[in-house]
Tab-separated table of C-alpha atoms and ligand atoms in Angstrom:
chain	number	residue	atom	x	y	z
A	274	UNK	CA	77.801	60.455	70.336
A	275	UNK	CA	74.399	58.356	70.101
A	276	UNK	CA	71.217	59.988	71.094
A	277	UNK	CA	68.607	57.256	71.124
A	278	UNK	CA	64.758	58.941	71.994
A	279	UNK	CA	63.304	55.947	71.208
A	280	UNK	CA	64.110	51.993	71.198
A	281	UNK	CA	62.329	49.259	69.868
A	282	UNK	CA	61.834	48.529	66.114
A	283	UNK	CA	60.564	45.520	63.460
A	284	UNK	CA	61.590	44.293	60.479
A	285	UNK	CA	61.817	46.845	57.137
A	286	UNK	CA	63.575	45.561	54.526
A	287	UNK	CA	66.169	42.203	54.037
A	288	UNK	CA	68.602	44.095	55.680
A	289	UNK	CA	66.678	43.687	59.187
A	290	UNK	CA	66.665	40.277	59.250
A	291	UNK	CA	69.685	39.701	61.731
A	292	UNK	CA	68.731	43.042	63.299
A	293	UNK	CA	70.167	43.156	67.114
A	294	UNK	CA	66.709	44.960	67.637
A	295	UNK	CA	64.523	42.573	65.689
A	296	UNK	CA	64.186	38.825	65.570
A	297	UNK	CA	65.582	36.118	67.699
A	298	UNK	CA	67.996	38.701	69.612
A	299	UNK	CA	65.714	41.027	70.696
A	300	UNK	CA	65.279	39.637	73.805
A	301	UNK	CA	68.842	39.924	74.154
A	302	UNK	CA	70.253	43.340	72.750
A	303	UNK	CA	66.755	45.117	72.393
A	304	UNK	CA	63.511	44.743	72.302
A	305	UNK	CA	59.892	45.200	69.720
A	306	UNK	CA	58.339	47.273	71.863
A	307	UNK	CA	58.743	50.758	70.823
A	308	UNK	CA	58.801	53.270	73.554
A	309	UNK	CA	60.494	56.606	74.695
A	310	UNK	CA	63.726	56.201	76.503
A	311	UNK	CA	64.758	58.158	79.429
A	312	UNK	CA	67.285	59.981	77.147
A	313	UNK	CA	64.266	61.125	75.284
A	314	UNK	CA	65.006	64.608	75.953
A	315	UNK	CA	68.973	64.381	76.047
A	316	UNK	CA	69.838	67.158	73.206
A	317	UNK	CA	68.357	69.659	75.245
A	318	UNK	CA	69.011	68.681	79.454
A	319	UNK	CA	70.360	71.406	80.873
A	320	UNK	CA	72.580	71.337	84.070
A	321	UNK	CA	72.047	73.439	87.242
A	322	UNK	CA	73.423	76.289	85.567
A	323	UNK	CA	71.290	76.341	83.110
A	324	UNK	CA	73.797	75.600	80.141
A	325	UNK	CA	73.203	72.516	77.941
A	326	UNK	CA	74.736	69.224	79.189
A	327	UNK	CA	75.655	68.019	75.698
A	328	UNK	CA	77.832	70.896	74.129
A	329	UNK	CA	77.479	72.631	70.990
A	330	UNK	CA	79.298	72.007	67.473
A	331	UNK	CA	78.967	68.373	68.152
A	332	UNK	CA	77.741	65.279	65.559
A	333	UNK	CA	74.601	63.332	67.228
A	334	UNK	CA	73.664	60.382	65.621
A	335	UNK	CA	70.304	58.952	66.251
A	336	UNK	CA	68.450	55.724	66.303
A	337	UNK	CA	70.168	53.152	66.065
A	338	UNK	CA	68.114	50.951	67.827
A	339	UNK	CA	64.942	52.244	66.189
A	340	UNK	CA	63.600	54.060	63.224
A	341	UNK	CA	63.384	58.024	63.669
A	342	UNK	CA	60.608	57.475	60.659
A	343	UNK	CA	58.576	54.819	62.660
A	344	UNK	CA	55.065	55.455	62.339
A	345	UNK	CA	54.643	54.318	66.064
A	346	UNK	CA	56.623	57.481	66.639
A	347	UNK	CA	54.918	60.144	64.587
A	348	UNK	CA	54.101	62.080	67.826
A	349	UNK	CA	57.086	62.037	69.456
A	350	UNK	CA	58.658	62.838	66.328
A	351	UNK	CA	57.482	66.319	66.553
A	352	UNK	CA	59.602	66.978	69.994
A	353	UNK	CA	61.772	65.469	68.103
A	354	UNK	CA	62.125	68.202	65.600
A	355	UNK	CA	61.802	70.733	67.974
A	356	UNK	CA	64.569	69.951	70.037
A	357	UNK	CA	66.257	69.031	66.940
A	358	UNK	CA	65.027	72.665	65.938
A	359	UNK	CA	66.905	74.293	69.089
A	360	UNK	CA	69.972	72.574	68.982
A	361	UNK	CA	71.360	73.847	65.698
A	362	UNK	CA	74.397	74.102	67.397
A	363	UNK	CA	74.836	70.337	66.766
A	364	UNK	CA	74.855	68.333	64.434
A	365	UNK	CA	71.661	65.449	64.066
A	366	UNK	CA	72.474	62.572	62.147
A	367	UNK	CA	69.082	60.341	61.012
A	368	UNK	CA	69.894	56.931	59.537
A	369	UNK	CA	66.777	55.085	58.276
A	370	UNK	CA	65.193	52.030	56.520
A	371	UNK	CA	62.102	54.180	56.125
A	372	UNK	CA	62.840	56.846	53.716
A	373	UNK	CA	59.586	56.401	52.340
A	374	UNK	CA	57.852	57.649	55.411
A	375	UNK	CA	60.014	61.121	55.394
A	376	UNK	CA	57.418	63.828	53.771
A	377	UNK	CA	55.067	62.733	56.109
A	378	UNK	CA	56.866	63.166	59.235
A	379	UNK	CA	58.309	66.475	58.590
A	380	UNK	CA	57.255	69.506	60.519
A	381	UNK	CA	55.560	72.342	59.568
A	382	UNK	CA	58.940	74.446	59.164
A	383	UNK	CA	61.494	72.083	57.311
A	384	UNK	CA	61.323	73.875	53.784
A	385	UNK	CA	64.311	73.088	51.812
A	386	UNK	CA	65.623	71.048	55.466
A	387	UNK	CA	67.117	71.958	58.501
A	388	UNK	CA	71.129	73.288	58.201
A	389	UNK	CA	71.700	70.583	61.033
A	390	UNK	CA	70.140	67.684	59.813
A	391	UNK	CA	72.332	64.993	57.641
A	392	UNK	CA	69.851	62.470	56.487
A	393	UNK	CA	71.421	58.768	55.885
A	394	UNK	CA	69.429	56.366	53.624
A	395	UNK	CA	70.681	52.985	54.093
A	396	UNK	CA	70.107	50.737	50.875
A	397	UNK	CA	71.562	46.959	51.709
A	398	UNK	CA	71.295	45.513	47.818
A	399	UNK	CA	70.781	47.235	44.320
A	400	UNK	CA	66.746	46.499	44.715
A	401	UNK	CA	66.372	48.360	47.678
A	402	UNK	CA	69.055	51.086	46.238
A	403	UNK	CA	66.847	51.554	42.993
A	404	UNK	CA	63.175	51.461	45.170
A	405	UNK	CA	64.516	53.926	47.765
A	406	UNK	CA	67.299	56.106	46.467
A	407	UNK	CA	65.359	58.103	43.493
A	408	UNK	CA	62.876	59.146	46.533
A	409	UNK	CA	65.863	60.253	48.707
A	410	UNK	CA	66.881	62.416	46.257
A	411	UNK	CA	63.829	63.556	45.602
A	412	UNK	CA	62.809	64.639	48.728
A	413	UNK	CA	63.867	68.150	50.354
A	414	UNK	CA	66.621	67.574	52.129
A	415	UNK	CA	69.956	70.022	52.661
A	416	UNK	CA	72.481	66.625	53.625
A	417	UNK	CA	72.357	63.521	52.464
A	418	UNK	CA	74.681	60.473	52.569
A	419	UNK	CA	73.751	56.854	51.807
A	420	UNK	CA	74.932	54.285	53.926
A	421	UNK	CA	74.991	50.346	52.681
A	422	UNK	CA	74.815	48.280	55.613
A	423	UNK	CA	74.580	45.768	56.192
A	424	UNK	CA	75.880	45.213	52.580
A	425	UNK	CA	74.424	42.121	51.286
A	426	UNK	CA	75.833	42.300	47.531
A	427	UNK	CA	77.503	44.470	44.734
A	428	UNK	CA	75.810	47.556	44.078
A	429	UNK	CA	76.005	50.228	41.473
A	430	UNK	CA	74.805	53.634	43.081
A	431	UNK	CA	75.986	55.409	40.287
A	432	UNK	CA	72.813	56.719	39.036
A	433	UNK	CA	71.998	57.766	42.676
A	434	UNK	CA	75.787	59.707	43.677
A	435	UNK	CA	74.776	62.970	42.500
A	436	UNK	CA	73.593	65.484	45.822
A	437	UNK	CA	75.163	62.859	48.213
A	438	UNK	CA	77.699	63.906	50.543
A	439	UNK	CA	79.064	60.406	51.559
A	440	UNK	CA	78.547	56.610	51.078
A	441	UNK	CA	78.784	54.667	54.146
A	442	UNK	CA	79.673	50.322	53.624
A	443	UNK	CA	79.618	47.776	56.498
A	444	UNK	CA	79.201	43.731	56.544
A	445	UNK	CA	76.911	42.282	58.940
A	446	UNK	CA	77.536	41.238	62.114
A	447	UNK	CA	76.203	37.721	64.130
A	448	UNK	CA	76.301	34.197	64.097
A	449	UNK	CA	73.878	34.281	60.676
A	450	UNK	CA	75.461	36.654	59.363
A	451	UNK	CA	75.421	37.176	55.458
A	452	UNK	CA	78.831	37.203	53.720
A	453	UNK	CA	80.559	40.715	52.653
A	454	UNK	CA	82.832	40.400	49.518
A	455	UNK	CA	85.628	43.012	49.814
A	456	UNK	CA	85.758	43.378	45.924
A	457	UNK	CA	81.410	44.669	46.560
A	458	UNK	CA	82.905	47.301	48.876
A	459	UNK	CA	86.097	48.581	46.904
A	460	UNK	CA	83.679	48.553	44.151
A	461	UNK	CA	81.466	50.917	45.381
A	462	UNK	CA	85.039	52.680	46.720
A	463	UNK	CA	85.525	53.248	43.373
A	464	UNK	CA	82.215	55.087	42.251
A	465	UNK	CA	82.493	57.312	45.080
A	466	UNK	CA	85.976	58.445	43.967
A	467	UNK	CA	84.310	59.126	40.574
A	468	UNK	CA	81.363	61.097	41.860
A	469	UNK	CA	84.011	62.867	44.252
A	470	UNK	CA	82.083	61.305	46.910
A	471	UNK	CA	83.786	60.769	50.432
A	472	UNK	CA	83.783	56.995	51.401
A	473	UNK	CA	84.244	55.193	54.805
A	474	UNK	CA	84.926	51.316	54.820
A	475	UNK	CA	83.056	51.345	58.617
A	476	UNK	CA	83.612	46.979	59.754
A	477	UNK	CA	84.175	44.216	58.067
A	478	UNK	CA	80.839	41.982	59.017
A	479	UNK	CA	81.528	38.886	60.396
A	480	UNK	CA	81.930	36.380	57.734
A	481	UNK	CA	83.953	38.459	55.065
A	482	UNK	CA	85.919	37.467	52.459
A	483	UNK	CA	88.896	38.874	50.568
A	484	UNK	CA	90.832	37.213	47.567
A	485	UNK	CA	88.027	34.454	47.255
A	486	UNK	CA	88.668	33.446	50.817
A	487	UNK	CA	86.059	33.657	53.664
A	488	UNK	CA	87.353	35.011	57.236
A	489	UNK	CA	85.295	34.878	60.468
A	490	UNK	CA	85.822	38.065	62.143
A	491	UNK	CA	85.469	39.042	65.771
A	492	UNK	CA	82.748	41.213	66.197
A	493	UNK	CA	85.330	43.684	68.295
A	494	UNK	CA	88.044	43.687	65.150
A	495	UNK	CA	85.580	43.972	62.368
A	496	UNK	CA	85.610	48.191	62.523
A	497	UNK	CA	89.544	47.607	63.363
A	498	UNK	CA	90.205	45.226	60.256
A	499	UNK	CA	87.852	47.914	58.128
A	500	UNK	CA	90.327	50.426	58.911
A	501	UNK	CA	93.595	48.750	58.893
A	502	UNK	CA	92.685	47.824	55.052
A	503	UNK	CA	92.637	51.763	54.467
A	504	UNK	CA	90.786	52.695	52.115
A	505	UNK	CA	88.605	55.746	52.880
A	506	UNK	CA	88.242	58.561	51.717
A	507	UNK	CA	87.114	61.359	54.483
A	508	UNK	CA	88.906	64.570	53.036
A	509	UNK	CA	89.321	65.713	57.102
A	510	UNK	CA	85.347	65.023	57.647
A	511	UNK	CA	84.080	63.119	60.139
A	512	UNK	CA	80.219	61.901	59.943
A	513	UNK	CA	80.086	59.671	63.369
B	267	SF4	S1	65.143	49.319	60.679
B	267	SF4	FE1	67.158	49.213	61.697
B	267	SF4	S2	66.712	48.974	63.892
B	267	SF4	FE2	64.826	48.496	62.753
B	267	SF4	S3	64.828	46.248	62.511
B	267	SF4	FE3	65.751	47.175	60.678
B	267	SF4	S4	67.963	47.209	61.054
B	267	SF4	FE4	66.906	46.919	63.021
């Protein structure tokens, strides 16, 4: 499940550039303004009997048509982390371009993190990995998993595998869309199963090639084709 409290983002890092959100499809898919949705408070709606509407021991991922670590956001951020804060029945999930911006948008209570929150730091090439990565790990944070998507080359994250529970890998998707090479992701694969990381192969992207050929894949069959070409590793645990 998706819990979006805000939409509306810009551009962060190369990895934005074809951004549904962002750019020349904005108008289309999303949009730059960034404002509260009407979902804002979602984790915590109760129904007429006063229960929760979204059940516990659930996994809710969040923004992804934002940044949680948007500076336009900083005060909604703390409702945020209160509601974030009640819920601990669920599980938050917090992918972000904008790891740089986490001390300053904790609250006052994190400590060593929340139980419930799994931060994701999503590094798309090896100079974004080696800029944002050594702060990720540096930061206080209980769950961590890095996610390289869109990935836009080979990457070693070797260095940065130790306290990370998962990798995440996905090609881009659109009509520009940057190429994935299948031998970047099993690469990667193959330092997770080292580092006894778990790995999920999530879509394709749509130009991705395999075997030195280039395929243009349907945006609908790209998480299909992923899968078919099984090669995760999940050990039973699901992150999405
Ligand atoms: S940070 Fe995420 S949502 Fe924002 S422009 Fe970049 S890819 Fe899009």
């Amino acid at each position: 499940m998706n819990w979006e409290p805000w939409t509306g983002c810009y551009k962060a890092s190369d990895g934005c550039t074809n951004c549904y959100f962002y750019g020349p499809y904005a108008k289309r898919y999303g949009q730059n303004t960034i404002q509260k949705t009407d979902k804002f408070d979602w984790p915590i709606r109760k129904n007429a009997k006063g229960e929760y509407n979204i059940k516990g021991n659930k996994i809710l991922a969040t923004c992804f048509a934002t940044d949680f670590f948007l500076p336009e956001a900083d005060e909604w951020r703390k409702e945020a982390w209160s509601m974030i804060r009640e819920r601990a029945d669920i599980d938050f999930l917090i992918l972000t371009k904008r790891i740089d911006r986490f001390l300053v948008s904790l609250p006052e209570d994190w400590g060593e993190g929340y139980d419930n929150v799994n931060i994701g730091c999503t590094v798309e090439n090896q100079e974004l990995a080696d800029a944002r990565l050594p702060l990720f790990l540096s930061y206080p944070i209980k769950r961590r998993f890095i996610a390289c998507a869109p990935l836009l080359e080979a990457i070693d994250l070797t260095p940065y595998l130790h306290g990370v529970e998962h990798v995440t890998v996905g090609g881009e998707t659109g009509r520009e869309a940057r190429l994935c090479d299948y031998d970047w992701v099993l690469n990667i694969r193959e330092q997770c199963v080292k580092a006894d990381v778990t790995f999920w192969f999530k879509n394709t992207g749509s130009f991705f090639r395999r075997n030195g050929v280039t395929e243009k894949i349907n945006p609908y069959k790209q998480t299909g084709m992923a899968k078919e070409l099984d090669i995760d590793i999940l050990n039973g645990k699901r992150l999405f």
